[in-house]
Short mmCIF file of C-alpha atoms in Angstrom, two decimals:
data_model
loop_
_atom_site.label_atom_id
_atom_site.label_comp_id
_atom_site.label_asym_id
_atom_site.label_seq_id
_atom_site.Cartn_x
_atom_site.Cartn_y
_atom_site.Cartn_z
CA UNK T 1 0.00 0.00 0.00
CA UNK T 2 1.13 3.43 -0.77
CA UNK T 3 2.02 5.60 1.93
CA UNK T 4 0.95 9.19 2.31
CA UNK T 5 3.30 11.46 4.14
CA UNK T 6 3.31 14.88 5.87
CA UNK T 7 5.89 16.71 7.31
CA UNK T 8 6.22 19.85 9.90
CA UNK T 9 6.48 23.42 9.15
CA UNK T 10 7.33 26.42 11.22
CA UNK T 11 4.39 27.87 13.74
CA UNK T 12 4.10 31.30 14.32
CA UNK T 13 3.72 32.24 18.19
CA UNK T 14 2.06 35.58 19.34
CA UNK T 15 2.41 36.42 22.45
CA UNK T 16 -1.01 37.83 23.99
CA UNK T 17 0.83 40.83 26.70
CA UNK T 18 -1.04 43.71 25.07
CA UNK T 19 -4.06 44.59 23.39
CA UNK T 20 -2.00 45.43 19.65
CA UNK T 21 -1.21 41.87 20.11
CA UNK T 22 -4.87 40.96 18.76
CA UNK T 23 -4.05 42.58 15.51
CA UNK T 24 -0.82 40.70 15.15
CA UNK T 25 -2.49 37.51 15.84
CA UNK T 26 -5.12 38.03 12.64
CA UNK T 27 -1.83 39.42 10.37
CA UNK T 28 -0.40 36.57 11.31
CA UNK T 29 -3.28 34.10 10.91
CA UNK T 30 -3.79 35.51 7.52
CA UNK T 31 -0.12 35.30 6.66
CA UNK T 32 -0.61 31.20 7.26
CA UNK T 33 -3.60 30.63 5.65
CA UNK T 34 -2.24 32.07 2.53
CA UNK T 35 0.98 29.99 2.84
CA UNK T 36 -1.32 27.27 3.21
CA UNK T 37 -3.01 28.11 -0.02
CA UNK T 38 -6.42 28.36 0.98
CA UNK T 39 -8.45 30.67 -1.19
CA UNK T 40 -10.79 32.81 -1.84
CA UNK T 41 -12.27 34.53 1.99
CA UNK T 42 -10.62 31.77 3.88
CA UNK T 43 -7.59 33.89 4.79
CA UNK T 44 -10.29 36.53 6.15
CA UNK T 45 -11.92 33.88 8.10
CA UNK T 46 -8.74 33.15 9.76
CA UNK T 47 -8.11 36.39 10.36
CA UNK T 48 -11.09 36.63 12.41
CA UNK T 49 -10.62 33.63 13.80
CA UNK T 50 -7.84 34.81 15.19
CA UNK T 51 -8.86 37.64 16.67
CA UNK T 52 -11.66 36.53 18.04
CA UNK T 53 -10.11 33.94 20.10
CA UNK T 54 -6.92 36.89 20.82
CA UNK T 55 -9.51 39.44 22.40
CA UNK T 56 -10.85 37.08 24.49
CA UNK T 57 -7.22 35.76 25.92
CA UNK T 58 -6.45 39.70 26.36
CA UNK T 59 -9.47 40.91 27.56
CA UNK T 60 -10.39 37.53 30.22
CA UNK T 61 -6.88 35.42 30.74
CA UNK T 62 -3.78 35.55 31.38
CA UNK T 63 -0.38 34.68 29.82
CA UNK T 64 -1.59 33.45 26.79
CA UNK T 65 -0.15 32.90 23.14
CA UNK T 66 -1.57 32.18 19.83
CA UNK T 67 -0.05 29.42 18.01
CA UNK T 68 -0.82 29.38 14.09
CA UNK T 69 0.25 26.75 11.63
CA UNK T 70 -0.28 24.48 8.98
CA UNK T 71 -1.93 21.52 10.55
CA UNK T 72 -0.33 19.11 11.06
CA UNK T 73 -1.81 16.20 8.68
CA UNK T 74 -1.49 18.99 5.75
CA UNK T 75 -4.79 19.74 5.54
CA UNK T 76 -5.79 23.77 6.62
CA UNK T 77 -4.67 25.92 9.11
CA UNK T 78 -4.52 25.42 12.50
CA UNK T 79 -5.12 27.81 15.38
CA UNK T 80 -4.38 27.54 19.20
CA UNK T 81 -5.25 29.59 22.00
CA UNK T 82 -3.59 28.93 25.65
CA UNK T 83 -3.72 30.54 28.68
CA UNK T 84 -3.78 30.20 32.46
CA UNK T 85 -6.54 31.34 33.50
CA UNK T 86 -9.38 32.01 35.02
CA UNK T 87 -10.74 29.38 32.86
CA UNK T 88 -14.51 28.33 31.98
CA UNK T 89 -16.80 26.10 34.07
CA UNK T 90 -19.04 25.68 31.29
CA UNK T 91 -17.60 26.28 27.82
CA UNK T 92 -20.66 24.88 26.20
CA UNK T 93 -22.79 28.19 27.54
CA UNK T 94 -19.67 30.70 26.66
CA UNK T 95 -20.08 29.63 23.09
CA UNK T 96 -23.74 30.27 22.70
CA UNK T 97 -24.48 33.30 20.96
CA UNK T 98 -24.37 36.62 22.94
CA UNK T 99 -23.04 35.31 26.40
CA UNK T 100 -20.36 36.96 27.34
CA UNK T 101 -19.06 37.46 31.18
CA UNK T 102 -16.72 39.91 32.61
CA UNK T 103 -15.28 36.90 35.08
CA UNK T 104 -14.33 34.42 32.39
CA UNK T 105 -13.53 33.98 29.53
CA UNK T 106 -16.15 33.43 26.65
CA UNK T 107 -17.13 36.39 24.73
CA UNK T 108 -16.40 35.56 21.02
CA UNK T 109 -16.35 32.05 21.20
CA UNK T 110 -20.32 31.61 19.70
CA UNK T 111 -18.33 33.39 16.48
CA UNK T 112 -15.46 30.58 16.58
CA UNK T 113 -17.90 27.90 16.80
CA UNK T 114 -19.40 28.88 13.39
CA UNK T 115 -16.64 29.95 11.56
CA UNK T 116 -14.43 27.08 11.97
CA UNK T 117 -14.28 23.96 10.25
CA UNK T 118 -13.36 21.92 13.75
CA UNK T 119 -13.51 23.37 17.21
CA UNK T 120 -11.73 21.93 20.52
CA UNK T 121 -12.20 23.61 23.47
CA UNK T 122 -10.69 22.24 27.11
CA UNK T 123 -11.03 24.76 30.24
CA UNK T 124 -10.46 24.46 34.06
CA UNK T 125 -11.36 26.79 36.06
CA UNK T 126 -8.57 28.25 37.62
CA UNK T 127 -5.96 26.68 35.67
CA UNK T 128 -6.61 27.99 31.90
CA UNK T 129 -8.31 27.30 28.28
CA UNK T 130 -6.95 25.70 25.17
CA UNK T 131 -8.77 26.16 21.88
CA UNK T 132 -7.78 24.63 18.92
CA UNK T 133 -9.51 25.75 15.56
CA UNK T 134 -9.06 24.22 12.38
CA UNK T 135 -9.90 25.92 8.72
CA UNK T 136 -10.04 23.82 5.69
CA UNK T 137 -10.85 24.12 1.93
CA UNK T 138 -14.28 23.18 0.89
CA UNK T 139 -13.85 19.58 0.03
CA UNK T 140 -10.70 18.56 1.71
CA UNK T 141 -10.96 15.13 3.23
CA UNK T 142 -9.11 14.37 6.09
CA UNK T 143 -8.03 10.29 6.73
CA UNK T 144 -9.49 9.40 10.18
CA UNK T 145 -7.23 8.27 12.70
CA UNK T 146 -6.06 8.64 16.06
CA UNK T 147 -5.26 12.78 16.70
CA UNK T 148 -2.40 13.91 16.07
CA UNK T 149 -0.85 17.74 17.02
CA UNK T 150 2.78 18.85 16.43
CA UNK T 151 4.34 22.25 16.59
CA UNK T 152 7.78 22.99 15.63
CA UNK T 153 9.42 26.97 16.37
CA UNK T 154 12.64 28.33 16.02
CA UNK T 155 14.80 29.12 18.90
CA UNK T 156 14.06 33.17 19.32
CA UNK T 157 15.89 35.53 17.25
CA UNK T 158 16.11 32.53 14.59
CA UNK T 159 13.97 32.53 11.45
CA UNK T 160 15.15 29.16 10.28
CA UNK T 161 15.08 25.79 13.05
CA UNK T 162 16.88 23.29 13.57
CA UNK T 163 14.51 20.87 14.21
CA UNK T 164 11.70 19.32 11.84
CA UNK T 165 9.57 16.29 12.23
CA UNK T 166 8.12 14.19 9.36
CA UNK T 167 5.28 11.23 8.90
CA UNK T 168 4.69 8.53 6.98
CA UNK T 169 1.16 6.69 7.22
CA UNK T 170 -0.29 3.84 5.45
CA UNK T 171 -3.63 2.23 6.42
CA UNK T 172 -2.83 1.62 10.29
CA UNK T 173 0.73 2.18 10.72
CA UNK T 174 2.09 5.74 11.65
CA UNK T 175 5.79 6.14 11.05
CA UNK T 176 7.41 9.19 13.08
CA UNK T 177 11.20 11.07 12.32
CA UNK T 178 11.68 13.55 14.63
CA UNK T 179 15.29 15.24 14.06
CA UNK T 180 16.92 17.70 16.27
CA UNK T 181 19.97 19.19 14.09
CA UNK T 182 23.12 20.10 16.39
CA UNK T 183 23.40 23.79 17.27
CA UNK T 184 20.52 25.82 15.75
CA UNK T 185 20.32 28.39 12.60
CA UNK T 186 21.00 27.48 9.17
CA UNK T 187 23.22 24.40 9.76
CA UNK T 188 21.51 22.60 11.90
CA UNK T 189 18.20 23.34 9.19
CA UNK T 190 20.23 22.16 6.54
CA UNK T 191 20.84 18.50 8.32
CA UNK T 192 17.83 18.25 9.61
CA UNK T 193 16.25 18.94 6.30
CA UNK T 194 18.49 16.61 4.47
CA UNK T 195 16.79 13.89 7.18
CA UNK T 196 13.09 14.52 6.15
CA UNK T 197 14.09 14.54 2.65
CA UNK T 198 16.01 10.90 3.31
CA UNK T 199 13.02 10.00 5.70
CA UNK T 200 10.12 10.85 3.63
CA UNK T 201 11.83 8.52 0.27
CA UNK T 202 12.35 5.49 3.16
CA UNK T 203 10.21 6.08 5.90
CA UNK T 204 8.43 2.27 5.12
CA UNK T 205 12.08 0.11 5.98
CA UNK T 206 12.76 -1.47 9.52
CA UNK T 207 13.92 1.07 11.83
CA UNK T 208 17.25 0.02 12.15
CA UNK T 209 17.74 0.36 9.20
CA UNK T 210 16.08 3.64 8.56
CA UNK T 211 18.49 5.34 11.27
CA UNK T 212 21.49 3.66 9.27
CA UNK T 213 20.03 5.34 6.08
CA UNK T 214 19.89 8.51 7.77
CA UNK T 215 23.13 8.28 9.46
CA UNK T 216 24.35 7.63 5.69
CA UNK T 217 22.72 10.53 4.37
CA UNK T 218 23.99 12.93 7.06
CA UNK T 219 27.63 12.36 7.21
CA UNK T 220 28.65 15.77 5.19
CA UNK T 221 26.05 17.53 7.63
CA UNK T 222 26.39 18.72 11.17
CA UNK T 223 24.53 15.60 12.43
CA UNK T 224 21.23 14.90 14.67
CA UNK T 225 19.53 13.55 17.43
CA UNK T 226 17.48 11.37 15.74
CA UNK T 227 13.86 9.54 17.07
CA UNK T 228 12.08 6.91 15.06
CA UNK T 229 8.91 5.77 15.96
CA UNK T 230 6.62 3.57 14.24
CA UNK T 231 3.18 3.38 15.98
CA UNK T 232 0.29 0.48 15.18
CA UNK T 233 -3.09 0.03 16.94
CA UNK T 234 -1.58 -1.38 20.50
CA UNK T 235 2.04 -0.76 20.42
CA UNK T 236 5.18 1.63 19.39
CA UNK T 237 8.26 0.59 18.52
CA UNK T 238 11.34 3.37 19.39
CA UNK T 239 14.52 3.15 17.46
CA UNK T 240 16.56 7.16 18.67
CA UNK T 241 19.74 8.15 18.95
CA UNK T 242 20.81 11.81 20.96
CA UNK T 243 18.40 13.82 23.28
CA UNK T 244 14.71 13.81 21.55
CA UNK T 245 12.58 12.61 24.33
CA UNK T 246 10.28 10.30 23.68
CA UNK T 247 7.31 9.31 26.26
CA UNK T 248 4.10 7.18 26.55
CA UNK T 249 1.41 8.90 28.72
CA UNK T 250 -1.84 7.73 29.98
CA UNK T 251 -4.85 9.16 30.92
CA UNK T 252 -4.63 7.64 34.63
CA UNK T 253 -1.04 9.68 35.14
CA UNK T 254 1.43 7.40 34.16
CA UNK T 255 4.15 8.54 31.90
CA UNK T 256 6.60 6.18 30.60
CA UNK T 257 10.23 6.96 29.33
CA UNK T 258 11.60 5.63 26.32
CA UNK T 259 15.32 6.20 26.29
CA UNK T 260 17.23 6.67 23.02
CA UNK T 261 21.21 5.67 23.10
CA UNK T 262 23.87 8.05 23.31
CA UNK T 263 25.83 9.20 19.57
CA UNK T 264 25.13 11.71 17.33
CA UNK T 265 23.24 10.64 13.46
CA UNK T 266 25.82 11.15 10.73
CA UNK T 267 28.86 11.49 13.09
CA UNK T 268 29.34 8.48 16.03
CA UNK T 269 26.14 5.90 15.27
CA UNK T 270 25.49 3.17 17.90
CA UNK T 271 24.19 -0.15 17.20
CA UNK T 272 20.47 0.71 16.40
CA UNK T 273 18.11 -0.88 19.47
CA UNK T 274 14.45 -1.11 19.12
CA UNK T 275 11.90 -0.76 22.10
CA UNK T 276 8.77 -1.68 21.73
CA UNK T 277 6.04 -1.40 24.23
CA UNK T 278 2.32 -1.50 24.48
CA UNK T 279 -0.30 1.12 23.95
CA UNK T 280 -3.69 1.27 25.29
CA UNK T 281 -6.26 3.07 24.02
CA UNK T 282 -6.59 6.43 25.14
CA UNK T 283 -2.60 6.94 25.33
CA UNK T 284 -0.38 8.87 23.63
CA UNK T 285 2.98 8.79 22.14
CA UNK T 286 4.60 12.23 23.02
CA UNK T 287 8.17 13.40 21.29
CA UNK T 288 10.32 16.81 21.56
CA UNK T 289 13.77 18.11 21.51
CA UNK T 290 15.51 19.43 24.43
CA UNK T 291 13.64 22.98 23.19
CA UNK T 292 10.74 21.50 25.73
CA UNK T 293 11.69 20.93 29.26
CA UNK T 294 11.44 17.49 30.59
CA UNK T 295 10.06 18.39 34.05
CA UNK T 296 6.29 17.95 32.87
CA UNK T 297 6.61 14.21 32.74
CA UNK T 298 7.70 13.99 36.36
CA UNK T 299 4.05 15.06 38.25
CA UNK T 300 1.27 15.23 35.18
CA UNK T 301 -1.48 15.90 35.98
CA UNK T 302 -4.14 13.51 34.59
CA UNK T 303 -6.40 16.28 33.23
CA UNK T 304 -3.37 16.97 31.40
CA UNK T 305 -2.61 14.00 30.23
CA UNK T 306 -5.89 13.92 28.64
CA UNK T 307 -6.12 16.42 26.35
CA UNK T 308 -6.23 15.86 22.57
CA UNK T 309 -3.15 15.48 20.98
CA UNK T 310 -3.25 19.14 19.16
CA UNK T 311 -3.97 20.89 22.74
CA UNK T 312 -1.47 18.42 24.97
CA UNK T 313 1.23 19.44 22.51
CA UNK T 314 0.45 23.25 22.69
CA UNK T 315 0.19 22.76 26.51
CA UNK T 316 3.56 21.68 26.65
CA UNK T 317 4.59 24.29 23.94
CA UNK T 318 3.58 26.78 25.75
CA UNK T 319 4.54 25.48 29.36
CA UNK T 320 7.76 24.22 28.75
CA UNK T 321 9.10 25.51 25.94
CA UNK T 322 13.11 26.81 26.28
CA UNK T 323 13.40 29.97 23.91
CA UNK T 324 16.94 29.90 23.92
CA UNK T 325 16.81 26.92 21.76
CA UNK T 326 14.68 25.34 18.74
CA UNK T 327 11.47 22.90 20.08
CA UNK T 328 9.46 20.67 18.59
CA UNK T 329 6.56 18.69 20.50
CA UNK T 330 4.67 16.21 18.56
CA UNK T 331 1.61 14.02 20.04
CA UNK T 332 0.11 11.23 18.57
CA UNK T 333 -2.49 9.87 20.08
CA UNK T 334 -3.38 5.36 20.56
CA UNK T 335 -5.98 3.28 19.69
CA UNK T 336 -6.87 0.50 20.90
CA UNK T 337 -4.77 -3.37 19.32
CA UNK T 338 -6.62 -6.42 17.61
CA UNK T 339 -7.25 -9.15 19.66
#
């Protein structure tokens, strides 16, 4: 079977500390909506999208971001909100039309709900919101699956990163290259482009032998960390090599390491291991580069834990994220084996 493939591309984070923020937040969404070629009003819509969901972090939260990209599987543009706090108790009534409340956030939302293609909202009082809103062409079809979110960024004052992520997926099988390029700024891009490139042309061979391929391909490169994952209904298999974490969370609290070996791709290559370990349902597989902190996996939260892929990996975006330094998250999420 032919697989189809997808692969990162940069988000653009807006940082929601003033009210002008709003208006870079729909320049912005606009910006990615065109880059995502969708035509005709659509890059309006965003742009209200956008703001909508801006006012309301500015006006009602606090600390809060925008995260806009093209979505992960390729298909639109996608559009996070986070903040922490005051959250919503009841984010079905804050998106009816006309509520709005000077204690929480909600005013806006009813115009969200219609304009978007897909709307996720999660909300705690006390703690924060996470929105997610999706945008598609008329027509596009999206393959179901388990969810999947991803956002990669440049370290700050970079316009290039050093990181990028890439997917291959046939029928029930989700293959995963996430590639941390040493250093950051153009050289580190140009290796870990050069291991999407080799990645998305032989994503479907064993993973040892994939991470041979790659440490082939990089050799006149700066080199990566390197983490392969191939996920199937039930289990993932890990095959990594340098400091991309790699976890398995589930929704009870539990997070479980998966530890890559020590070497750097296209430099010093260690004998490629593979771990494989089960998956329940209602997991999921979470990667980054050191750009994320590690500390959220010692004390999750369950809530947390939780989330939909798209919002768990802005959470720990926006949560964790080391500025100094280019970060990808990506979070795929389980379903359940055969029997």
């Amino acid at each position: 079977m032919t697989a189809a493939t997808a692969q990162g591309h940069l988000a653009t984070q807006v940082h929601m500390d003033h009210y002008s923020a709003v208006h870079m937040a729909a320049n912005a969404a606009r910006a990615t909506a065109e880059l995502c070629a969708l035509g005709g009003a659509l890059p309006e819509r965003a742009a209200v999208l956008a703001s909508e969901l801006a006012s309301n972090v500015v006006k009602h939260a606090k600390d809060g971001a925008l995260y806009l990209h093209k979505a992960p599987d390729g298909t639109g543009v996608q559009i996070i909100a986070v903040d922490r706090g005051p959250g919503m108790a009841d984010p079905a009534r804050c998106m009816a039309d006309g509520y709005t409340s000077t204690g929480t956030l909600g005013s806006g939302l009813g115009a969200v709900r219609r304009i978007a293609d897909e709307l996720t909202i999660r909300s705690r009082p006390g703690e924060g919101t996470l929105v997610c809103a999706r945008l598609s062409a008329p027509g596009t079809r999206r393959v179901n699956g388990p969810g999947l979110g991803a956002l990669l960024m440049p370290a700050q004052g970079e316009e290039e990163s050093g990181d990028h992520w890439a997917m291959s997926r046939t029928e029930d099988t989700r293959t995963f290259a996430v590639i941390d390029g040493l250093g950051h700024g153009s050289t580190a891009a140009a290796a870990s482009r050069a291991a999407v490139g080799i990645f998305l042309g032989s994503g479907d061979l064993p993973l040892p032998e994939l991470l041979e391929s790659l440490h082939v391909g990089l050799r006149r490169t700066r080199g990566a960390a390197v983490a392969l994952l191939r996920q199937r209904p039930g289990s993932v298999e890990h095959c990594g090599v340098g400091n991309v974490r790699v976890a398995l969370t589930t929704p009870d609290g539990t997070v479980r390491r998966m530890a890559p070996r020590p070497g750097v791709v296209g430099w010093n290559l260690p004998a490629p291991y593979v771990e494989r370990i089960d998956a329940p349902a209602g997991s999921s597989v979470v990667v980054h580069t050191d750009g994320i902190g590690d500390a959220w996996a010692r004390t999750p939260s369950p809530a947390t834990l939780r989330l939909p892929a798209p919002l768990l990996a802005a959470a720990l975006a926006h949560g964790h994220r080391l500025s100094r330094d280019d970060a990808t998250v990506l979070v795929s999420g389980t379903t359940k084996g055969s029997s």
